[in-house]
mmCIF file of C-alpha atoms in Angstrom:
data_model
loop_
_atom_site.group_PDB
_atom_site.id
_atom_site.type_symbol
_atom_site.label_atom_id
_atom_site.label_comp_id
_atom_site.label_asym_id
_atom_site.label_seq_id
_atom_site.Cartn_x
_atom_site.Cartn_y
_atom_site.Cartn_z
ATOM 1 C CA MET L 1 14.598 -17.875 -1.647
ATOM 2 C CA ARG L 2 17.435 -16.918 -4.116
ATOM 3 C CA GLY L 3 20.521 -15.464 -2.462
ATOM 4 C CA THR L 4 19.778 -16.337 1.386
ATOM 5 C CA GLY L 5 18.379 -19.780 0.612
ATOM 6 C CA ILE L 6 15.640 -19.130 3.064
ATOM 7 C CA ARG L 7 12.269 -20.418 1.925
ATOM 8 C CA LEU L 8 9.943 -17.604 2.554
ATOM 9 C CA ARG L 9 6.820 -19.237 0.667
ATOM 10 C CA ARG L 10 6.676 -21.770 3.265
ATOM 11 C CA ALA L 11 6.137 -19.124 6.210
ATOM 12 C CA ARG L 12 2.569 -19.282 7.170
ATOM 13 C CA ASP L 13 2.293 -16.945 10.284
ATOM 14 C CA ALA L 14 3.974 -14.383 12.208
ATOM 15 C CA GLY L 15 6.047 -17.049 14.182
ATOM 16 C CA GLU L 16 7.362 -18.722 10.995
ATOM 17 C CA PHE L 17 8.117 -15.262 9.508
ATOM 18 C CA THR L 18 10.389 -14.334 12.506
ATOM 19 C CA ASP L 19 11.769 -17.598 12.657
ATOM 20 C CA ARG L 20 13.360 -16.869 9.230
ATOM 21 C CA MET L 21 14.391 -13.135 10.616
ATOM 22 C CA ARG L 22 16.191 -15.153 13.576
ATOM 23 C CA ARG L 23 17.857 -17.309 11.259
ATOM 24 C CA LEU L 24 19.163 -14.173 8.946
ATOM 25 C CA LYS L 25 20.272 -12.557 12.260
ATOM 26 C CA GLU L 26 22.267 -15.580 13.283
ATOM 27 C CA ARG L 27 23.938 -15.823 9.973
ATOM 28 C CA SER L 28 24.908 -12.142 10.109
ATOM 29 C CA GLY L 29 26.801 -13.015 13.444
ATOM 30 C CA LEU L 30 25.806 -9.625 14.748
ATOM 31 C CA THR L 31 24.424 -8.566 18.132
ATOM 32 C CA TYR L 32 21.240 -6.620 18.582
ATOM 33 C CA ARG L 33 23.531 -3.579 19.505
ATOM 34 C CA GLU L 34 25.543 -4.012 16.167
ATOM 35 C CA LEU L 35 22.633 -4.360 14.097
ATOM 36 C CA GLU L 36 21.204 -0.964 15.223
ATOM 37 C CA GLN L 37 24.689 0.813 14.974
ATOM 38 C CA ARG L 38 24.988 -0.519 11.454
ATOM 39 C CA ALA L 39 21.477 0.761 10.566
ATOM 40 C CA GLN L 40 22.441 4.252 11.930
ATOM 41 C CA GLU L 41 25.599 4.390 9.710
ATOM 42 C CA ARG L 42 23.384 3.707 6.772
ATOM 43 C CA GLY L 43 21.025 6.490 7.939
ATOM 44 C CA GLU L 44 18.178 4.039 8.753
ATOM 45 C CA VAL L 45 16.528 3.284 12.060
ATOM 46 C CA LEU L 46 16.637 -0.281 13.818
ATOM 47 C CA PRO L 47 16.025 0.126 17.504
ATOM 48 C CA ARG L 48 17.430 -2.849 19.242
ATOM 49 C CA SER L 49 14.588 -3.093 21.733
ATOM 50 C CA THR L 50 12.083 -3.114 18.998
ATOM 51 C CA LEU L 51 13.705 -5.600 16.824
ATOM 52 C CA SER L 52 14.205 -7.772 20.030
ATOM 53 C CA ASP L 53 10.486 -7.620 20.868
ATOM 54 C CA VAL L 54 9.546 -8.622 17.255
ATOM 55 C CA LEU L 55 11.798 -11.521 17.325
ATOM 56 C CA GLN L 56 10.774 -12.916 20.672
ATOM 57 C CA ARG L 57 7.395 -12.210 20.699
ATOM 58 C CA ARG L 58 6.857 -13.425 17.266
ATOM 59 C CA SER L 59 4.909 -10.524 15.970
ATOM 60 C CA LEU L 60 5.216 -9.043 12.238
ATOM 61 C CA PRO L 61 7.621 -6.126 11.984
ATOM 62 C CA ARG L 62 6.635 -2.825 10.636
ATOM 63 C CA PRO L 63 7.776 -2.902 6.869
ATOM 64 C CA GLU L 64 10.366 -0.007 7.275
ATOM 65 C CA LEU L 65 12.132 -2.077 10.420
ATOM 66 C CA LEU L 66 12.097 -5.289 8.080
ATOM 67 C CA VAL L 67 13.705 -3.149 5.188
ATOM 68 C CA ALA L 68 16.297 -1.837 7.720
ATOM 69 C CA PHE L 69 16.879 -5.161 9.111
ATOM 70 C CA LEU L 70 17.152 -6.945 5.858
ATOM 71 C CA HIS L 71 19.890 -4.215 4.828
ATOM 72 C CA VAL L 72 22.219 -4.562 7.896
ATOM 73 C CA CYS L 73 21.965 -8.434 7.279
ATOM 74 C CA GLY L 74 23.301 -7.804 3.911
ATOM 75 C CA VAL L 75 20.406 -8.499 1.793
ATOM 76 C CA GLU L 76 20.784 -5.662 -1.052
ATOM 77 C CA ASP L 77 19.032 -7.380 -3.951
ATOM 78 C CA GLU L 78 15.789 -5.247 -4.588
ATOM 79 C CA ARG L 79 13.873 -8.561 -5.624
ATOM 80 C CA GLU L 80 14.916 -10.335 -2.424
ATOM 81 C CA ILE L 81 13.706 -7.517 -0.309
ATOM 82 C CA GLU L 82 10.298 -7.008 -2.260
ATOM 83 C CA ALA L 83 9.867 -11.062 -1.818
ATOM 84 C CA TRP L 84 10.267 -10.441 2.098
ATOM 85 C CA LEU L 85 7.803 -7.663 1.966
ATOM 86 C CA GLU L 86 5.162 -9.637 -0.297
ATOM 87 C CA THR L 87 5.447 -12.468 2.466
ATOM 88 C CA ARG L 88 5.069 -10.210 5.072
ATOM 89 C CA THR L 89 1.647 -8.607 3.387
ATOM 90 C CA ARG L 90 0.550 -12.192 2.621
ATOM 91 C CA ILE L 91 0.704 -13.290 6.183
ATOM 92 C CA GLU L 92 -0.615 -9.965 7.661
ATOM 93 C CA GLY L 93 -3.867 -10.195 5.089
ATOM 94 C CA ALA L 94 -4.370 -13.962 6.218
ATOM 95 C CA SER L 95 -4.312 -12.925 10.095
ATOM 96 C CA GLY L 96 -6.754 -10.266 9.151
ATOM 97 C CA SER L 97 -8.995 -12.643 7.768
ATOM 98 C CA ARG L 98 -8.643 -15.090 10.774
ATOM 99 C CA ARG L 99 -9.617 -12.131 13.008
ATOM 100 C CA ARG L 100 -12.624 -11.338 10.974
ATOM 101 C CA LEU L 101 -13.705 -15.200 11.139
ATOM 102 C CA ARG L 102 -13.363 -15.254 14.908
ATOM 103 C CA SER L 103 -15.652 -12.116 15.227
ATOM 104 C CA LYS L 104 -18.488 -13.917 13.431
ATOM 105 C CA PRO L 105 -20.082 -14.659 16.744
ATOM 106 C CA LEU L 106 -20.229 -11.550 18.247
ATOM 107 C CA ALA L 107 -21.440 -10.144 15.056
ATOM 108 C CA ALA L 108 -24.346 -12.805 15.125
ATOM 109 C CA VAL L 109 -25.370 -11.680 18.718
ATOM 110 C CA VAL L 110 -25.276 -8.091 17.350
ATOM 111 C CA THR L 111 -27.480 -9.027 14.780
ATOM 112 C CA VAL L 112 -30.074 -10.811 16.929
ATOM 113 C CA ILE L 113 -30.190 -8.074 19.597
ATOM 114 C CA ALA L 114 -30.953 -5.904 16.522
ATOM 115 C CA ALA L 115 -33.726 -7.793 15.498
ATOM 116 C CA LEU L 116 -35.100 -8.101 19.075
ATOM 117 C CA LEU L 117 -35.006 -4.245 19.330
ATOM 118 C CA LEU L 118 -36.817 -3.773 16.090
ATOM 119 C CA ALA L 119 -39.499 -6.196 17.395
ATOM 120 C CA ALA L 120 -39.882 -4.311 20.390
ATOM 121 C CA GLY L 121 -40.712 -1.137 18.358
ATOM 122 C CA VAL L 122 -38.071 0.859 19.425
ATOM 123 C CA TRP L 123 -36.626 1.309 15.685
ATOM 124 C CA MET L 124 -37.351 5.084 16.383
ATOM 125 C CA LEU L 125 -34.092 5.136 18.232
ATOM 126 C CA LEU L 126 -31.838 4.292 15.053
ATOM 127 C CA PRO L 127 -30.900 6.989 12.444
ATOM 128 C CA ASP L 128 -33.447 7.570 9.812
ATOM 129 C CA ASP L 129 -32.517 6.551 6.232
ATOM 130 C CA ASP L 130 -31.372 9.893 5.081
ATOM 131 C CA GLU L 131 -28.563 9.972 7.917
ATOM 132 C CA GLY L 132 -27.686 6.335 7.233
ATOM 133 C CA GLU L 133 -27.219 7.284 3.765
ATOM 134 C CA ALA L 134 -24.986 9.976 4.447
ATOM 135 C CA ARG L 135 -22.656 7.817 6.577
ATOM 136 C CA LYS L 136 -22.011 5.295 3.835
ATOM 137 C CA PRO L 137 -18.724 5.815 1.798
ATOM 138 C CA ALA L 138 -19.588 7.445 -1.403
ATOM 139 C CA ALA L 139 -18.870 5.351 -4.435
ATOM 140 C CA PRO L 140 -16.526 6.822 -7.137
ATOM 141 C CA ALA L 141 -18.574 8.213 -9.867
ATOM 142 C CA VAL L 142 -16.113 6.644 -12.430
ATOM 143 C CA ARG L 143 -14.731 3.190 -13.118
ATOM 144 C CA GLY L 144 -13.092 1.646 -16.358
ATOM 145 C CA TRP L 145 -10.756 3.507 -18.565
ATOM 146 C CA VAL L 146 -10.005 6.950 -17.044
ATOM 147 C CA GLU L 147 -7.783 9.918 -16.996
ATOM 148 C CA ILE L 148 -6.326 11.305 -13.644
ATOM 149 C CA ARG L 149 -5.492 14.726 -13.635
ATOM 150 C CA PRO L 150 -4.154 16.609 -10.603
ATOM 151 C CA ALA L 151 -6.379 19.219 -9.682
ATOM 152 C CA ARG L 152 -3.653 22.062 -9.542
ATOM 153 C CA THR L 153 -2.280 21.244 -13.117
ATOM 154 C CA PRO L 154 -5.385 19.873 -14.981
ATOM 155 C CA HIS L 155 -3.505 20.288 -18.383
ATOM 156 C CA LEU L 156 -1.136 17.311 -16.911
ATOM 157 C CA CYS L 157 -2.173 13.605 -16.244
ATOM 158 C CA LEU L 158 -0.950 11.066 -13.920
ATOM 159 C CA THR L 159 1.085 8.795 -16.015
ATOM 160 C CA GLU L 160 4.259 7.024 -16.625
ATOM 161 C CA GLY L 161 7.256 9.145 -15.657
ATOM 162 C CA ARG L 162 10.947 8.682 -13.998
ATOM 163 C CA ASP L 163 12.300 9.491 -10.638
ATOM 164 C CA ARG L 164 13.850 13.060 -11.419
ATOM 165 C CA SER L 165 16.743 12.494 -9.055
ATOM 166 C CA GLY L 166 17.969 9.426 -11.432
ATOM 167 C CA ALA L 167 18.475 7.376 -8.062
ATOM 168 C CA TYR L 168 15.698 4.981 -9.641
ATOM 169 C CA THR L 169 15.432 4.121 -13.264
ATOM 170 C CA SER L 170 12.177 1.903 -13.547
ATOM 171 C CA PRO L 171 8.876 3.599 -14.385
ATOM 172 C CA ILE L 172 7.095 5.317 -11.688
ATOM 173 C CA ALA L 173 3.709 7.708 -11.540
ATOM 174 C CA ALA L 174 4.324 11.224 -12.396
ATOM 175 C CA GLN L 175 2.527 13.928 -13.912
ATOM 176 C CA ARG L 176 3.093 14.894 -17.526
ATOM 177 C CA PRO L 177 1.100 16.782 -20.361
ATOM 178 C CA CYS L 178 -1.951 14.845 -21.241
ATOM 179 C CA LYS L 179 -0.947 14.661 -24.849
ATOM 180 C CA ASP L 180 2.190 12.843 -23.899
ATOM 181 C CA ALA L 181 0.548 10.459 -21.377
ATOM 182 C CA GLY L 182 -0.078 7.312 -23.239
ATOM 183 C CA PRO L 183 0.940 4.628 -23.349
ATOM 184 C CA PRO L 184 0.092 3.254 -20.562
ATOM 185 C CA ARG L 185 -3.511 3.385 -20.376
ATOM 186 C CA THR L 186 -5.215 3.888 -16.943
ATOM 187 C CA TYR L 187 -7.994 1.508 -15.623
ATOM 188 C CA LEU L 188 -9.647 1.911 -12.432
ATOM 189 C CA LYS L 189 -10.897 -1.283 -11.153
ATOM 190 C CA ALA L 190 -12.965 -2.046 -7.933
ATOM 191 C CA VAL L 191 -11.370 -4.913 -5.836
ATOM 192 C CA HIS L 192 -14.875 -5.982 -5.146
ATOM 193 C CA ASP L 193 -18.538 -5.137 -5.677
ATOM 194 C CA GLY L 194 -19.988 -2.229 -3.091
ATOM 195 C CA PRO L 195 -19.657 1.485 -2.503
ATOM 196 C CA ASP L 196 -16.871 0.820 0.142
ATOM 197 C CA ALA L 197 -14.359 -1.219 -2.396
ATOM 198 C CA PRO L 198 -10.832 -0.251 -2.632
ATOM 199 C CA HIS L 199 -9.435 -0.050 -6.067
ATOM 200 C CA TYR L 200 -6.520 -1.238 -8.356
ATOM 201 C CA ILE L 201 -5.028 1.683 -10.509
ATOM 202 C CA GLU L 202 -4.181 -0.527 -13.359
ATOM 203 C CA TRP L 203 -1.798 0.565 -16.108
ATOM 204 C CA HIS L 204 -2.285 -1.305 -19.487
ATOM 205 C CA HIS L 205 0.866 -1.052 -21.751
ATOM 206 C CA PRO L 206 1.307 -2.614 -25.395
ATOM 207 C CA GLN L 207 4.426 -4.069 -24.535
ATOM 208 C CA HIS L 208 4.663 -4.702 -20.680
ATOM 209 C CA GLY L 209 1.178 -5.684 -20.180
ATOM 210 C CA ARG L 210 -0.862 -4.940 -17.398
ATOM 211 C CA GLY L 211 0.472 -3.542 -13.937
ATOM 212 C CA CYS L 212 -1.046 -2.251 -10.627
ATOM 213 C CA LEU L 213 0.245 0.821 -9.028
ATOM 214 C CA THR L 214 2.399 -0.118 -6.039
ATOM 215 C CA ILE L 215 3.688 2.118 -3.156
ATOM 216 C CA ARG L 216 7.466 1.529 -3.044
ATOM 217 C CA ARG L 217 8.494 0.924 0.567
ATOM 218 C CA ILE L 218 12.176 0.625 0.128
ATOM 219 C CA ALA L 219 14.857 3.345 -1.181
ATOM 220 C CA PRO L 220 15.527 4.410 -3.730
ATOM 221 C CA ALA L 221 12.219 6.194 -4.897
ATOM 222 C CA LYS L 222 10.425 5.005 -1.500
ATOM 223 C CA GLY L 223 6.951 6.254 -1.255
ATOM 224 C CA MET L 224 6.525 6.868 -4.903
ATOM 225 C CA LEU L 225 4.223 4.572 -7.039
ATOM 226 C CA GLU L 226 5.500 1.839 -9.562
ATOM 227 C CA PRO L 227 3.680 -0.753 -11.713
ATOM 228 C CA TRP L 228 3.676 -4.337 -10.461
ATOM 229 C CA GLU L 229 2.564 -7.509 -12.411
ATOM 230 C CA ALA L 230 1.472 -9.143 -9.525
ATOM 231 C CA CYS L 231 -2.055 -7.463 -8.524
ATOM 232 C CA THR L 232 -3.525 -9.013 -5.191
ATOM 233 C CA ARG L 233 -5.806 -8.126 -2.350
ATOM 234 C CA SER L 234 -3.384 -9.015 0.121
ATOM 235 C CA ASN L 235 -1.156 -6.161 -1.055
ATOM 236 C CA LYS L 236 -2.475 -3.237 0.646
ATOM 237 C CA ASN L 237 0.094 -1.125 -1.092
ATOM 238 C CA GLN L 238 -1.698 -1.354 -4.409
ATOM 239 C CA LEU L 239 -5.198 -0.719 -3.003
ATOM 240 C CA PHE L 240 -6.567 2.813 -2.958
ATOM 241 C CA ARG L 241 -9.779 4.475 -1.673
ATOM 242 C CA VAL L 242 -11.319 6.969 -4.058
ATOM 243 C CA GLU L 243 -12.807 9.396 -1.742
ATOM 244 C CA PRO L 244 -14.655 12.715 -2.972
ATOM 245 C CA ALA L 245 -12.588 15.473 -2.072
ATOM 246 C CA GLY L 246 -14.010 19.269 -1.795
ATOM 247 C CA THR L 247 -16.216 19.579 -5.335
ATOM 248 C CA GLU L 248 -18.255 16.926 -6.951
ATOM 249 C CA ALA L 249 -15.452 16.307 -9.738
ATOM 250 C CA ARG L 250 -12.282 15.902 -7.293
ATOM 251 C CA TYR L 251 -11.367 13.017 -5.696
ATOM 252 C CA ARG L 252 -8.657 11.727 -3.000
ATOM 253 C CA LEU L 253 -6.606 8.548 -3.551
ATOM 254 C CA ARG L 254 -6.183 6.916 0.080
ATOM 255 C CA VAL L 255 -3.630 4.272 0.444
ATOM 256 C CA GLU L 256 -5.586 1.281 2.105
ATOM 257 C CA GLY L 257 -2.355 -0.146 4.027
ATOM 258 C CA THR L 258 -1.547 3.220 5.472
ATOM 259 C CA SER L 259 -4.583 5.384 5.367
ATOM 260 C CA GLN L 260 -2.378 8.098 3.921
ATOM 261 C CA CYS L 261 -2.818 9.926 0.608
ATOM 262 C CA ILE L 262 -1.253 10.230 -2.662
ATOM 263 C CA GLY L 263 -0.051 13.785 -3.606
ATOM 264 C CA ILE L 264 2.575 15.325 -5.947
ATOM 265 C CA THR L 265 5.733 15.678 -4.175
ATOM 266 C CA ALA L 266 6.156 19.154 -2.480
ATOM 267 C CA GLY L 267 3.022 20.630 -4.434
ATOM 268 C CA ASP L 268 5.029 20.857 -7.587
ATOM 269 C CA SER L 269 3.085 21.950 -10.464
ATOM 270 C CA ARG L 270 5.861 21.355 -13.125
ATOM 271 C CA PRO L 271 5.627 18.297 -15.736
ATOM 272 C CA GLU L 272 7.489 15.165 -14.464
ATOM 273 C CA ALA L 273 7.051 15.963 -10.921
ATOM 274 C CA GLU L 274 6.466 12.419 -9.433
ATOM 275 C CA ALA L 275 3.292 11.302 -7.391
ATOM 276 C CA VAL L 276 4.151 10.106 -3.622
ATOM 277 C CA GLU L 277 2.501 8.866 -0.687
ATOM 278 C CA GLU L 278 2.134 11.439 2.125
ATOM 279 C CA ARG L 279 0.158 12.412 5.229
ATOM 280 C CA CYS L 280 -3.301 13.322 4.136
ATOM 281 C CA THR L 281 -4.253 17.112 4.065
ATOM 282 C CA ASP L 282 -7.207 19.094 2.482
ATOM 283 C CA GLY L 283 -4.911 20.705 0.153
ATOM 284 C CA PRO L 284 -5.481 20.650 -3.622
ATOM 285 C CA GLU L 285 -2.152 18.946 -4.036
ATOM 286 C CA GLN L 286 -3.844 15.707 -3.189
ATOM 287 C CA GLN L 287 -6.909 16.103 -5.115
ATOM 288 C CA PHE L 288 -7.402 14.857 -8.714
ATOM 289 C CA MET L 289 -9.945 14.959 -11.281
ATOM 290 C CA ILE L 290 -10.793 11.570 -12.790
ATOM 291 C CA LYS L 291 -12.912 11.075 -15.799
ATOM 292 C CA ASN L 292 -13.856 8.197 -18.053
ATOM 293 C CA VAL L 293 -12.274 8.092 -21.395
ATOM 294 C CA ALA L 294 -12.907 5.977 -24.455
#
């Protein structure tokens, strides 16, 4: 990796990832206590006991702990930090796939038991079709080219904006008057077939091409959404569940990686207010009207 010389792409699992973290710690020459103190001076949280557990047990760190660790070890370049985060997400996704594969024998046993129960005539113990359908995740009514409008401010659209604080100058998602909303155009794309599929929220720009909205995990603009060229299933920060919310025409955007939701910062109804990840509520500030457009 440029800057540190640590080759992240060769890290295949949590153990190899934490080996690289230990190498970075050794280069810093800092003790666990000193790392914790430096993080506190920066206004970040890096408990030495938690960091020690991660490095000794060879387990993946939480994204926010990883970012704090990188900062105090002298990694400040945003592209380098994103490379660490992307590698962590890739390994986490691969680990999840292996766990699903190991669970297949149990799933097969459950399938056989279910078949025997049905053959024995106890199918009546299972929920009827109507109840089963009610529990299935509802597929979004719209996919493809869309407009996404905050329910509280339906004259505004979710589109390209800027961090109003000025701390981050790259494009982020914000609400703006719909007449000024393009480019980019917005495309809602299912990651795979099926009613429970998460979605990419793609932006298509005539100059910059396609980008998938992705939750930023580092400051500045932490928790905001920005378009990334690399769209991948393993990056759960760019996968969103489109869930019915309240009325038929309203939806909630739930982040696959954290189960938190997208809302307008502080419930702000003014143009240019940023979209942010926050704890899910039933409030209208997290509800969006999504409709197809030509």
